[in-house]
Amino acid sequence: MKKGIILLGFCGLIVVGGLHAKRKFHDPNHRLDQVKTEVKKLANKSEIKNGDLIFQTSLSGQSKAIELATKSKYSHCGIIYSDNGQHYVFEAVQPIKLTPLVKWIARGKDGHYVIKRLKNADKILTTETIQKMKQEGDKFKGKNYDLTFEWSDDKIYCSELIWKIYKRATGLEIGKLEKLSDFDLSDEVVKQKMKERYGHKIPLNEVVISPKAVFNSELLETINVN
């Protein structure tokens, strides 16, 4: 009997400890502290450089539809910039802006991310080129996020922001342009999101650059996966 009580007590401690660890892992402040430490290590190992691209699974309302339509779990991306030891992600959200890297990472699903870099970045992404990229980006800063994924500069979405900045500052096309009709629009989640955005007039011939296309660009190499 006594052994049974001790065993139950021990099991109870394990369960309580597990629940505490789970709550701690999902606690925003705890996650932010973890990411700060991680970003510091990345910076010390030169695994973060100006112009790097970073990808994550967003927790936004449209993320699942993007994942299903593009057959990729990466639904959001941005450009990393460093300034006086601080690291930021230039991203297309509402509105287009710079976000501290630690907050950007912590905001994504499970804190998971992938950092990619131009294969010949040391030769192409000079100080002057990075400055030009920032200048091109400044033209978009403060603009609205493009919910209908149109190929114009009036509003802009995440992978479009990356593609246009790189194209205009370096002449390189990071990712293959596609049309909306190239994606898998058959899932009910995707259909519902398309109906919300377009009604019954879906612009299937609209030029689109997806996070997956940027992610899979042959011009990039993977620097870090977490």
Coordinates of C-alpha atoms in Angstrom, one line a residue, residues 65 69 149 180-181 183-185 187-204:
A65 CA -4.1 28.2 -47.2
A69 CA -1.7 25.8 -52.1
F149 CA -1.3 39.1 -54.1
L180 CA -2.0 31.9 -59.4
S181 CA -3.3 29.0 -61.6
F183 CA -1.0 26.5 -57.4
D184 CA -3.2 23.8 -55.9
L185 CA -6.5 25.6 -55.3
D187 CA -8.5 22.2 -50.9
E188 CA -11.6 23.6 -49.1
V189 CA -9.4 25.8 -46.9
V190 CA -7.9 27.3 -49.9
K191 CA -11.2 27.7 -51.7
Q192 CA -12.7 29.5 -48.7
K193 CA -9.7 31.9 -48.5
M194 CA -9.9 32.6 -52.2
K195 CA -13.6 33.3 -52.0
E196 CA -13.0 35.8 -49.1
R197 CA -10.4 37.6 -51.1
Y198 CA -11.7 37.5 -54.7
G199 CA -15.4 36.5 -54.6
H200 CA -16.1 34.5 -57.7
K201 CA -13.6 36.4 -59.9
I202 CA -10.3 34.7 -59.2
P203 CA -7.4 36.3 -61.2
L204 CA -5.8 33.0 -62.2

